[in-house]
mmCIF file with all atom_site columns, C-alpha atoms in Angstrom:
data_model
loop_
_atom_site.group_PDB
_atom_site.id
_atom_site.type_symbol
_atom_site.label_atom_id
_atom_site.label_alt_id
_atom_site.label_comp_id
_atom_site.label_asym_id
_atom_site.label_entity_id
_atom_site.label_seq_id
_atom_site.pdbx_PDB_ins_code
_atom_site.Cartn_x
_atom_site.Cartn_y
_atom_site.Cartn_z
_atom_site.occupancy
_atom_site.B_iso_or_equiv
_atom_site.pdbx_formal_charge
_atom_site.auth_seq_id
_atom_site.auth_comp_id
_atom_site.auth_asym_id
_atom_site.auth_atom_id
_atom_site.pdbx_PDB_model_num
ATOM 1   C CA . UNK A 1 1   ? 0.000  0.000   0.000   1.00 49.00 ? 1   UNK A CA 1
ATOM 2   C CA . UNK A 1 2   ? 1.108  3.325   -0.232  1.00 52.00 ? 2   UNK A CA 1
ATOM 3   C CA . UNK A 1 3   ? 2.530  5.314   2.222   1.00 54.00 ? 3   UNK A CA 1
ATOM 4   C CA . UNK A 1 4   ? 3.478  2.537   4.503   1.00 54.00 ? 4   UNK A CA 1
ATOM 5   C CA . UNK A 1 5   ? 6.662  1.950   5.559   1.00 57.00 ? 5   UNK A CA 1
ATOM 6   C CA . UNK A 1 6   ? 8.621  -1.978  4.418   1.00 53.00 ? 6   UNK A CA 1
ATOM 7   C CA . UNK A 1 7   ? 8.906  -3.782  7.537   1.00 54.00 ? 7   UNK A CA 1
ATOM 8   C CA . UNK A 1 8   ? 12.065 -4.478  8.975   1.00 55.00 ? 8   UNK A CA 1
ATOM 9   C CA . UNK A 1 9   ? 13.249 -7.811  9.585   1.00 50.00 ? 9   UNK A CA 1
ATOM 10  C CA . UNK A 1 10  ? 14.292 -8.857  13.187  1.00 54.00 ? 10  UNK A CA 1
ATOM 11  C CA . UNK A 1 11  ? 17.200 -8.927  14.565  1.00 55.00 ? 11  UNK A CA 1
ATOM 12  C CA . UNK A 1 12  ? 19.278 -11.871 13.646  1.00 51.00 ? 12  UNK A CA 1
ATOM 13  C CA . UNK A 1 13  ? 17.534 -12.898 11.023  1.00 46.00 ? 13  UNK A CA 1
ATOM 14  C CA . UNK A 1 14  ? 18.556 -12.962 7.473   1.00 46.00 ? 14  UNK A CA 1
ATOM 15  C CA . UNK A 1 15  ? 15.810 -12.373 4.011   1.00 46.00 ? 15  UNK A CA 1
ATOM 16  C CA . UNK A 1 16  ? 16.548 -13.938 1.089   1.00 46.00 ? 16  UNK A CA 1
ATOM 17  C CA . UNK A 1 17  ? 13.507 -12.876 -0.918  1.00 45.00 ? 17  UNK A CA 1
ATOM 18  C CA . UNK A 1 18  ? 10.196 -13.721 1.002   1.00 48.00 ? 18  UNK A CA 1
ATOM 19  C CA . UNK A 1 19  ? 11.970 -16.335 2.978   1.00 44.00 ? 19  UNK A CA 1
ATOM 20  C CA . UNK A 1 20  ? 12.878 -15.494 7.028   1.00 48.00 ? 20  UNK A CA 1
ATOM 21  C CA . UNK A 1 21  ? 15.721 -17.478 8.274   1.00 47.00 ? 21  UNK A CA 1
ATOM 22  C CA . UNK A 1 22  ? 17.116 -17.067 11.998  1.00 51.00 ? 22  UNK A CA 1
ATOM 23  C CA . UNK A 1 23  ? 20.317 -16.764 12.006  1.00 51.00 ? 23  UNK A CA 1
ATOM 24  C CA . UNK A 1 24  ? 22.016 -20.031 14.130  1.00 52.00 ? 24  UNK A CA 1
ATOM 25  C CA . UNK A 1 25  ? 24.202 -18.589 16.895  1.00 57.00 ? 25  UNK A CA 1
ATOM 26  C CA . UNK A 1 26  ? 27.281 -17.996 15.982  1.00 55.00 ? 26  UNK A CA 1
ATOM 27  C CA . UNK A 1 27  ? 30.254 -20.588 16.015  1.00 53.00 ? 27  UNK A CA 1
ATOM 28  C CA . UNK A 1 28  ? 32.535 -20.194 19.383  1.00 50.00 ? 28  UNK A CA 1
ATOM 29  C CA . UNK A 1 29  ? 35.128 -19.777 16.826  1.00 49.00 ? 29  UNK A CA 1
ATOM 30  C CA . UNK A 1 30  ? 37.415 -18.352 19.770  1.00 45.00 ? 30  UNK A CA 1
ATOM 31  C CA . UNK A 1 31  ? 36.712 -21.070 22.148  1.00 48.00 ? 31  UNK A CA 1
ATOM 32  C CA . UNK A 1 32  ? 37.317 -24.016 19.632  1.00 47.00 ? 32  UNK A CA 1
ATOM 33  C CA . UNK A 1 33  ? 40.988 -23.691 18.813  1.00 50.00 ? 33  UNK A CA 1
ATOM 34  C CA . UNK A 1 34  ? 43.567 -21.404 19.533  1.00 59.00 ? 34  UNK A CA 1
ATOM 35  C CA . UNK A 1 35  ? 44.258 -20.245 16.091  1.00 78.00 ? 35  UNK A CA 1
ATOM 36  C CA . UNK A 1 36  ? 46.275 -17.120 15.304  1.00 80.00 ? 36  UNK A CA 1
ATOM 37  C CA . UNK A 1 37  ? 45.569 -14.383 13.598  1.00 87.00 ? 37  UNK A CA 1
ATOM 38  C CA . UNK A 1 38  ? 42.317 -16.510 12.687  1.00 90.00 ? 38  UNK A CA 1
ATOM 39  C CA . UNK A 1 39  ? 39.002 -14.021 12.432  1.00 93.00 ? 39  UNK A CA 1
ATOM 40  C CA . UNK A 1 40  ? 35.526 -14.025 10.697  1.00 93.00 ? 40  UNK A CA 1
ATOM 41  C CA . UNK A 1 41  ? 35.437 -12.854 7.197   1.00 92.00 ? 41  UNK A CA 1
ATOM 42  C CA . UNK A 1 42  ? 33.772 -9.075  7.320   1.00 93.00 ? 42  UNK A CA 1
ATOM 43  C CA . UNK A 1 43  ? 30.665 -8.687  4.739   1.00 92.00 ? 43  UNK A CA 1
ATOM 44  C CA . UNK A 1 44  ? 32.448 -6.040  2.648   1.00 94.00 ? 44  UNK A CA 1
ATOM 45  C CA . UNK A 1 45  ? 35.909 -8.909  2.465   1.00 95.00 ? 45  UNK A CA 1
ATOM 46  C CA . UNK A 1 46  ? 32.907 -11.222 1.288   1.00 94.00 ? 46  UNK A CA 1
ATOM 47  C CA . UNK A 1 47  ? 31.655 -8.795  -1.462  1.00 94.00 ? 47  UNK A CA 1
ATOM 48  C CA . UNK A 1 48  ? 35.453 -7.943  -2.486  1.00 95.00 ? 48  UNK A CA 1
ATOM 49  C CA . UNK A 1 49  ? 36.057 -11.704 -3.000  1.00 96.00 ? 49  UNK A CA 1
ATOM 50  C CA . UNK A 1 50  ? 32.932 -12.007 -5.370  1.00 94.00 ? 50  UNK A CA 1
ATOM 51  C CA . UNK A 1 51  ? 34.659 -11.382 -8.405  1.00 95.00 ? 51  UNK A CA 1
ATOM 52  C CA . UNK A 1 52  ? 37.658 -12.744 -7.694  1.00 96.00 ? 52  UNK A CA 1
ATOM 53  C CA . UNK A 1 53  ? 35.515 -16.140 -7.047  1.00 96.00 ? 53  UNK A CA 1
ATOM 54  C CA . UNK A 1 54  ? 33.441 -15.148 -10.744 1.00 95.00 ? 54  UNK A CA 1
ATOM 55  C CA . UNK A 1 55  ? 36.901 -15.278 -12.529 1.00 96.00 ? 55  UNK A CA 1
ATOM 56  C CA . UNK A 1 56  ? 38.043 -18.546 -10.611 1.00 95.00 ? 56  UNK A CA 1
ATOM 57  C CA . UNK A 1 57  ? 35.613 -20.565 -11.378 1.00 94.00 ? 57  UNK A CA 1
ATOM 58  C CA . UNK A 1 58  ? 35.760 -19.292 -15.133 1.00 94.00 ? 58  UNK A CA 1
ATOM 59  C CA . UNK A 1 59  ? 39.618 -20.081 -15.117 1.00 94.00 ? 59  UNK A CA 1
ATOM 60  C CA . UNK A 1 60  ? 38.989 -23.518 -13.320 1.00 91.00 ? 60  UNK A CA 1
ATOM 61  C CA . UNK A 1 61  ? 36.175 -25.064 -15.521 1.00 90.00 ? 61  UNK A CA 1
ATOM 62  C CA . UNK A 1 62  ? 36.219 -23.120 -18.788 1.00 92.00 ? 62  UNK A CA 1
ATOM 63  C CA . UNK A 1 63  ? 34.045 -25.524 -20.356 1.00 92.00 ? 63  UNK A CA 1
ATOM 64  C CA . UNK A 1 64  ? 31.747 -25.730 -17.783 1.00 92.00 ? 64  UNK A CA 1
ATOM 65  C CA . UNK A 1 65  ? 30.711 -21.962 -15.929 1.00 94.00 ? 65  UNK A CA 1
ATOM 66  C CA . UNK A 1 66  ? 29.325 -19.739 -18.704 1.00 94.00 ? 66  UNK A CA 1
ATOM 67  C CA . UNK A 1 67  ? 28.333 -17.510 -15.952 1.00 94.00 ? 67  UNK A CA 1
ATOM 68  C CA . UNK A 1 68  ? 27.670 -16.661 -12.189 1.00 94.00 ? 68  UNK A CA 1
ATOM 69  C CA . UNK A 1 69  ? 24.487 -15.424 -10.833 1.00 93.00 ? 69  UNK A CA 1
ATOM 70  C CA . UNK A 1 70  ? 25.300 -15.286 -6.632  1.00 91.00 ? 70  UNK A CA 1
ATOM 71  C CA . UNK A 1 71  ? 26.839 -16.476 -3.827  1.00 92.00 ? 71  UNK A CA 1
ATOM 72  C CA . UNK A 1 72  ? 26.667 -16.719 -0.501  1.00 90.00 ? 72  UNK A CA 1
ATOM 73  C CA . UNK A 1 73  ? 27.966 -18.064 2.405   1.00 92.00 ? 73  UNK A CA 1
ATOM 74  C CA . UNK A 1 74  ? 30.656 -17.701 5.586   1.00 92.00 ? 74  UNK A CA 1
ATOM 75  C CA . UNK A 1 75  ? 34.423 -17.674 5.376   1.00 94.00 ? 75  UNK A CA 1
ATOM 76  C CA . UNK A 1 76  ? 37.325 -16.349 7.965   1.00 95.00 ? 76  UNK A CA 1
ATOM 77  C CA . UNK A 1 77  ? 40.680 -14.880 7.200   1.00 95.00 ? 77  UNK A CA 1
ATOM 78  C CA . UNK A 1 78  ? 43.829 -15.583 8.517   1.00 94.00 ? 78  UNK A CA 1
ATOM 79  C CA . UNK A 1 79  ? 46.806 -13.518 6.791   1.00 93.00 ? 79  UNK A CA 1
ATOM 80  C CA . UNK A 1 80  ? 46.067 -13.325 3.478   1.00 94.00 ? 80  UNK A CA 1
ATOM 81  C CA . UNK A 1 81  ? 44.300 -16.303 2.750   1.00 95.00 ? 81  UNK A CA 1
ATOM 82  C CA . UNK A 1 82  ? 40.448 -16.698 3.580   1.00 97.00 ? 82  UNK A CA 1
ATOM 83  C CA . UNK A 1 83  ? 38.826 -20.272 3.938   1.00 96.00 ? 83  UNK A CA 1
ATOM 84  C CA . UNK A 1 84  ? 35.037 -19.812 2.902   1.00 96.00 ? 84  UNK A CA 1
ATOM 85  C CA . UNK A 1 85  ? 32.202 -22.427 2.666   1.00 95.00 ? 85  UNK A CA 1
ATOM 86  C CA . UNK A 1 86  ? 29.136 -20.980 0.621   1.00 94.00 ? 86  UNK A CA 1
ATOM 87  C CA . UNK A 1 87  ? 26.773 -21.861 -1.847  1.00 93.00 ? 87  UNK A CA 1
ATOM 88  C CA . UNK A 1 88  ? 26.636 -20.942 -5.953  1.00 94.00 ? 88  UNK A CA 1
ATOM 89  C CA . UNK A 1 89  ? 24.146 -20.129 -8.101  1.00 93.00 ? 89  UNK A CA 1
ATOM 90  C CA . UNK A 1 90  ? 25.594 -20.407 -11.519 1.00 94.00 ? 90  UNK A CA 1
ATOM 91  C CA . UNK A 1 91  ? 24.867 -20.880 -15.567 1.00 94.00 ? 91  UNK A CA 1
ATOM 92  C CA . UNK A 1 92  ? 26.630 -23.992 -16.913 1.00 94.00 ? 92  UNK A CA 1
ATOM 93  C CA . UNK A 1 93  ? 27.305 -23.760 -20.952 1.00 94.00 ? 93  UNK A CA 1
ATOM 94  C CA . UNK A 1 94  ? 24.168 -25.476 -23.097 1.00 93.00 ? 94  UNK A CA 1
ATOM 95  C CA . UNK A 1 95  ? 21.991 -25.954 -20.006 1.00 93.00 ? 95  UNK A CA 1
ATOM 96  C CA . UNK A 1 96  ? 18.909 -23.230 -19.707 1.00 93.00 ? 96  UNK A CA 1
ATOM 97  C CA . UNK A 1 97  ? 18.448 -23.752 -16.214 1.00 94.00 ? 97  UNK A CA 1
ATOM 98  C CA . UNK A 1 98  ? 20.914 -22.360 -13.772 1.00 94.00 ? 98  UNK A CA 1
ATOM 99  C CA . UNK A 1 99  ? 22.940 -24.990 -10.880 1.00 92.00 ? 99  UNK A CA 1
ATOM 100 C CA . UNK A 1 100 ? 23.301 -24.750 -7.529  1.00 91.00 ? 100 UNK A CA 1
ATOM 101 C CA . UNK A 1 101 ? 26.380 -25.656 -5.906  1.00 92.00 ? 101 UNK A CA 1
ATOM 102 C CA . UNK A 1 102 ? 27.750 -25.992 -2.485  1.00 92.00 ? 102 UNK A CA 1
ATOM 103 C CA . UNK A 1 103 ? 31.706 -25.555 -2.075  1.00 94.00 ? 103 UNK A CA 1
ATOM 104 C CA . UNK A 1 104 ? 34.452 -25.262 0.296   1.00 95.00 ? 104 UNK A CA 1
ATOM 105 C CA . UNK A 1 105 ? 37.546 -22.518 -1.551  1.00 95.00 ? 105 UNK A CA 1
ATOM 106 C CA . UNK A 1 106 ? 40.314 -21.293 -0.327  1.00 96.00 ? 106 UNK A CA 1
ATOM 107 C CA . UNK A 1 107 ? 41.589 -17.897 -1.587  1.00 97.00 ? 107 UNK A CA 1
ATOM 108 C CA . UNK A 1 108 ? 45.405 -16.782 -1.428  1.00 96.00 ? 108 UNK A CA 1
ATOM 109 C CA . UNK A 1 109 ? 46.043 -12.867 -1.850  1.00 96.00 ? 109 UNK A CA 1
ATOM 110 C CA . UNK A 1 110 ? 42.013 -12.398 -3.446  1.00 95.00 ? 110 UNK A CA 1
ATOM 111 C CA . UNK A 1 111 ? 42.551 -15.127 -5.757  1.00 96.00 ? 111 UNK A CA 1
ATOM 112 C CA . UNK A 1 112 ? 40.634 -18.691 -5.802  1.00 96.00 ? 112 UNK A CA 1
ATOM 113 C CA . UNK A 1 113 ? 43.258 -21.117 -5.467  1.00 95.00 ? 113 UNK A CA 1
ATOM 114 C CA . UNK A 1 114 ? 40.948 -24.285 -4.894  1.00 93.00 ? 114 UNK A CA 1
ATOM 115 C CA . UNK A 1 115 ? 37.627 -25.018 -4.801  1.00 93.00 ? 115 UNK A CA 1
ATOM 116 C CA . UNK A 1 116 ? 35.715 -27.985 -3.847  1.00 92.00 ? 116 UNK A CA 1
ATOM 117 C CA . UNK A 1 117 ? 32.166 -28.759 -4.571  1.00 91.00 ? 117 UNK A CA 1
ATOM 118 C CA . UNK A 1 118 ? 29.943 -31.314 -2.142  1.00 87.00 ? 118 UNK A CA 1
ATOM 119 C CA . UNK A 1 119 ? 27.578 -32.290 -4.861  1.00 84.00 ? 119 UNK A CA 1
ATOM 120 C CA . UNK A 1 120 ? 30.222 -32.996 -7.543  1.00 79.00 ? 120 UNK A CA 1
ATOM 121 C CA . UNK A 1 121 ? 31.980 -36.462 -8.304  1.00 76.00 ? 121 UNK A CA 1
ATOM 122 C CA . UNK A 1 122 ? 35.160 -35.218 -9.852  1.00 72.00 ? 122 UNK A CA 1
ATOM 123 C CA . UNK A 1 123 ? 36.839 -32.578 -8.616  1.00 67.00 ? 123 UNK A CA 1
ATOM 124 C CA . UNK A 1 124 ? 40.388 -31.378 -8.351  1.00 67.00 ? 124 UNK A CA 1
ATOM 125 C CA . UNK A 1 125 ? 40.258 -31.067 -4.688  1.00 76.00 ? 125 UNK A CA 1
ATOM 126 C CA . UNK A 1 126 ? 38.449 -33.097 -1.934  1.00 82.00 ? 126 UNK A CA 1
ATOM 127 C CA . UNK A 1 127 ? 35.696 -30.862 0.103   1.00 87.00 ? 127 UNK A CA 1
ATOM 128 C CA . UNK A 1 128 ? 36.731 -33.216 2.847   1.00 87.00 ? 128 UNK A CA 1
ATOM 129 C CA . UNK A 1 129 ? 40.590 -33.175 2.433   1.00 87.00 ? 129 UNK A CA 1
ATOM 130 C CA . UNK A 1 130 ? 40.641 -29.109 2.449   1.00 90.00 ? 130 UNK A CA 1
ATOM 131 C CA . UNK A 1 131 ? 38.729 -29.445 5.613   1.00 91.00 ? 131 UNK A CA 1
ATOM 132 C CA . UNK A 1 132 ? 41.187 -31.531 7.163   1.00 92.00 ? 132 UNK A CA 1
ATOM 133 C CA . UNK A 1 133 ? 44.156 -29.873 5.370   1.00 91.00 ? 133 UNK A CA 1
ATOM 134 C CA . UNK A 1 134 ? 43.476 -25.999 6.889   1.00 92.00 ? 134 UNK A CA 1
ATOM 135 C CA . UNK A 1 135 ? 41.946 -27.029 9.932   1.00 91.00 ? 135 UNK A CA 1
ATOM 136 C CA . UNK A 1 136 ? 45.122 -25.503 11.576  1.00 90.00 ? 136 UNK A CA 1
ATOM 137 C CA . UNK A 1 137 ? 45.079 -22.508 9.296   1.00 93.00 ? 137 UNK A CA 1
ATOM 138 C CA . UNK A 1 138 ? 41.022 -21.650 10.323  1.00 94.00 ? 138 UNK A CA 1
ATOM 139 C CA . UNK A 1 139 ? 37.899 -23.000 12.095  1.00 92.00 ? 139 UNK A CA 1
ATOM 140 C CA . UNK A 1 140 ? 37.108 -25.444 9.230   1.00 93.00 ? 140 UNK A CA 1
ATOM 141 C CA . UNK A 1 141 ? 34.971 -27.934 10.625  1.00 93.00 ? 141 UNK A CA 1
ATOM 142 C CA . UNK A 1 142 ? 32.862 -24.798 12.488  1.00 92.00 ? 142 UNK A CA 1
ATOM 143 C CA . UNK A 1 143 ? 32.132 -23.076 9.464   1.00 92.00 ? 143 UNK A CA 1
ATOM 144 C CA . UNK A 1 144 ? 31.426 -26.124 7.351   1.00 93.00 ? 144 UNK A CA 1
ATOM 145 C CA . UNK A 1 145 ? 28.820 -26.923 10.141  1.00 92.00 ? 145 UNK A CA 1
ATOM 146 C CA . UNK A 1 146 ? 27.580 -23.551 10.477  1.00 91.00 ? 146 UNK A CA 1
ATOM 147 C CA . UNK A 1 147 ? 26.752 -23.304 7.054   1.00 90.00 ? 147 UNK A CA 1
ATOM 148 C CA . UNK A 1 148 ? 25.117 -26.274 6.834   1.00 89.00 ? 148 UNK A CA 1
ATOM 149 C CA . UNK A 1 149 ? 22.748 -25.472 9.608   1.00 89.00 ? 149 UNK A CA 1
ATOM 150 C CA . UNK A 1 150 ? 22.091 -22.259 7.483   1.00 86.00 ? 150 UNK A CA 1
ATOM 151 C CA . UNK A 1 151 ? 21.198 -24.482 4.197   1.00 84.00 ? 151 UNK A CA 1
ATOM 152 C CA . UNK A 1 152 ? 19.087 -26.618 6.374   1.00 85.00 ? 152 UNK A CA 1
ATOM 153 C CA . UNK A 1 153 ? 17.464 -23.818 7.556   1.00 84.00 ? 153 UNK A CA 1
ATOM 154 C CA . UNK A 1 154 ? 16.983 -21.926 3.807   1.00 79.00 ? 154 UNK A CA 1
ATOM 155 C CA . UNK A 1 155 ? 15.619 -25.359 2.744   1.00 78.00 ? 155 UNK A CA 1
ATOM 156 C CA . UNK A 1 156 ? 13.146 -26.175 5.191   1.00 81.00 ? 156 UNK A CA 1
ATOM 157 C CA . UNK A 1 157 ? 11.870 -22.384 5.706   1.00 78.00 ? 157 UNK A CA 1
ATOM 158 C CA . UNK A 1 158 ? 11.191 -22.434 1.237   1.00 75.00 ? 158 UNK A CA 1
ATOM 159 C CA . UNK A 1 159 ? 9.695  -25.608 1.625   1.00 76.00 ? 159 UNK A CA 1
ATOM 160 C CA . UNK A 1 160 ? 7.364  -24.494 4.554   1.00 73.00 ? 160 UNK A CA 1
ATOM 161 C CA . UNK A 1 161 ? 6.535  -21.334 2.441   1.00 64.00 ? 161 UNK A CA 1
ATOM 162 C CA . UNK A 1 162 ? 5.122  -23.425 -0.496  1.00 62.00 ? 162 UNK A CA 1
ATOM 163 C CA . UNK A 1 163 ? 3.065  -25.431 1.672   1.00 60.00 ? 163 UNK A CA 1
ATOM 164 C CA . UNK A 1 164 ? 1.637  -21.978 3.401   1.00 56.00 ? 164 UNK A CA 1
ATOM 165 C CA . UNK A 1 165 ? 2.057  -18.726 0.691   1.00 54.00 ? 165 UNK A CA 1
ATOM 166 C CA . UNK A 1 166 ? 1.995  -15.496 2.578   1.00 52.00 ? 166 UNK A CA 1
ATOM 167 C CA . UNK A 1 167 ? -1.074 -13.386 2.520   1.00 47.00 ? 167 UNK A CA 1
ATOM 168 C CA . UNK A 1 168 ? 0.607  -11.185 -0.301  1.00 46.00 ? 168 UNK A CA 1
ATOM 169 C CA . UNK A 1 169 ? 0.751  -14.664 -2.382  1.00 48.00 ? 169 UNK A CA 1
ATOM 170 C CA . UNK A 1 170 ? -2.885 -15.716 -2.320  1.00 46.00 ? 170 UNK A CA 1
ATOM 171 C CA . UNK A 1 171 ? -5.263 -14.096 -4.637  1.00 44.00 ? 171 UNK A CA 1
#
């Protein structure tokens, strides 16, 4: 309606188009390990890593990643490297309808130097194996759970909104 204000979403909880999701608590990162120099990714290291990520996936699979339509996800930075576990929404060459894909990537000096993705068969890094492999480099496991419980979260809250459409859905 006119005249009336958009309102705000809660505190803690993140909108990805009509969909509310509360945000888990956040990892004890700090309490888990004693890593140095170890510290959550901020949102605007996130944004200057998305086209960094665009180009590395174009570089890695040339064949494959016509384009990239988002990301998102959670990451942490130690030095100049940053350890991020996220999801990908992008166009693969010949196929109309976009993928989505979730991945573990490590970055060196803003550049994607590996990238693992959960869903795929082949790829040139194991998900699991770059857990294991910077665990003492960042909170791997924490994040990797983290953002799972977010997924879970994204997926049951669209699911529950196409059983029950919002009063602005129904007609």
């Amino acid at each position: 309606m006119e005249g009336q204000e958009e309102p705000q979403p809660e505190e803690g909880v993140l909108k990805l188009a009509e969909i509310k999701i509360k945000k888990p608590e956040e990892p004890p990162l700090t309490e888990v390990l004693p890593i140095k120099n170890a510290r959550p990714l901020t949102e605007e290291e996130f944004n200057q890593l998305l086209e960094p990520f665009k180009e590395g996936l174009k570089k890695l699979y040339p064949s494959q990643v016509e384009d990239v339509y988002g990301v998102f996800g959670v990451g942490e930075k130690n030095g100049n490297k940053v350890f991020m576990v996220g999801a990908v929404i992008w166009k693969h060459y010949g196929v109309p309808q976009p993928y989505t894909s979730t991945f573990v990537a490590l970055f060196e000096n803003n550049q994607l130097q590996k990238i693992s993705f959960l869903e795929a068969k082949r790829n040139y890094w194991d998900w699991r194996t770059l857990i294991k492999m910077h665990k003492h480099e960042f909170h791997t496991e924490e994040l990797f759970n983290y953002f799972q419980q977010l997924k879970e979260q994204i997926i049951a809250q669209s699911q529950g909104n196409q059983n029950n459409p919002s009063e602005g859905d129904k007609k």
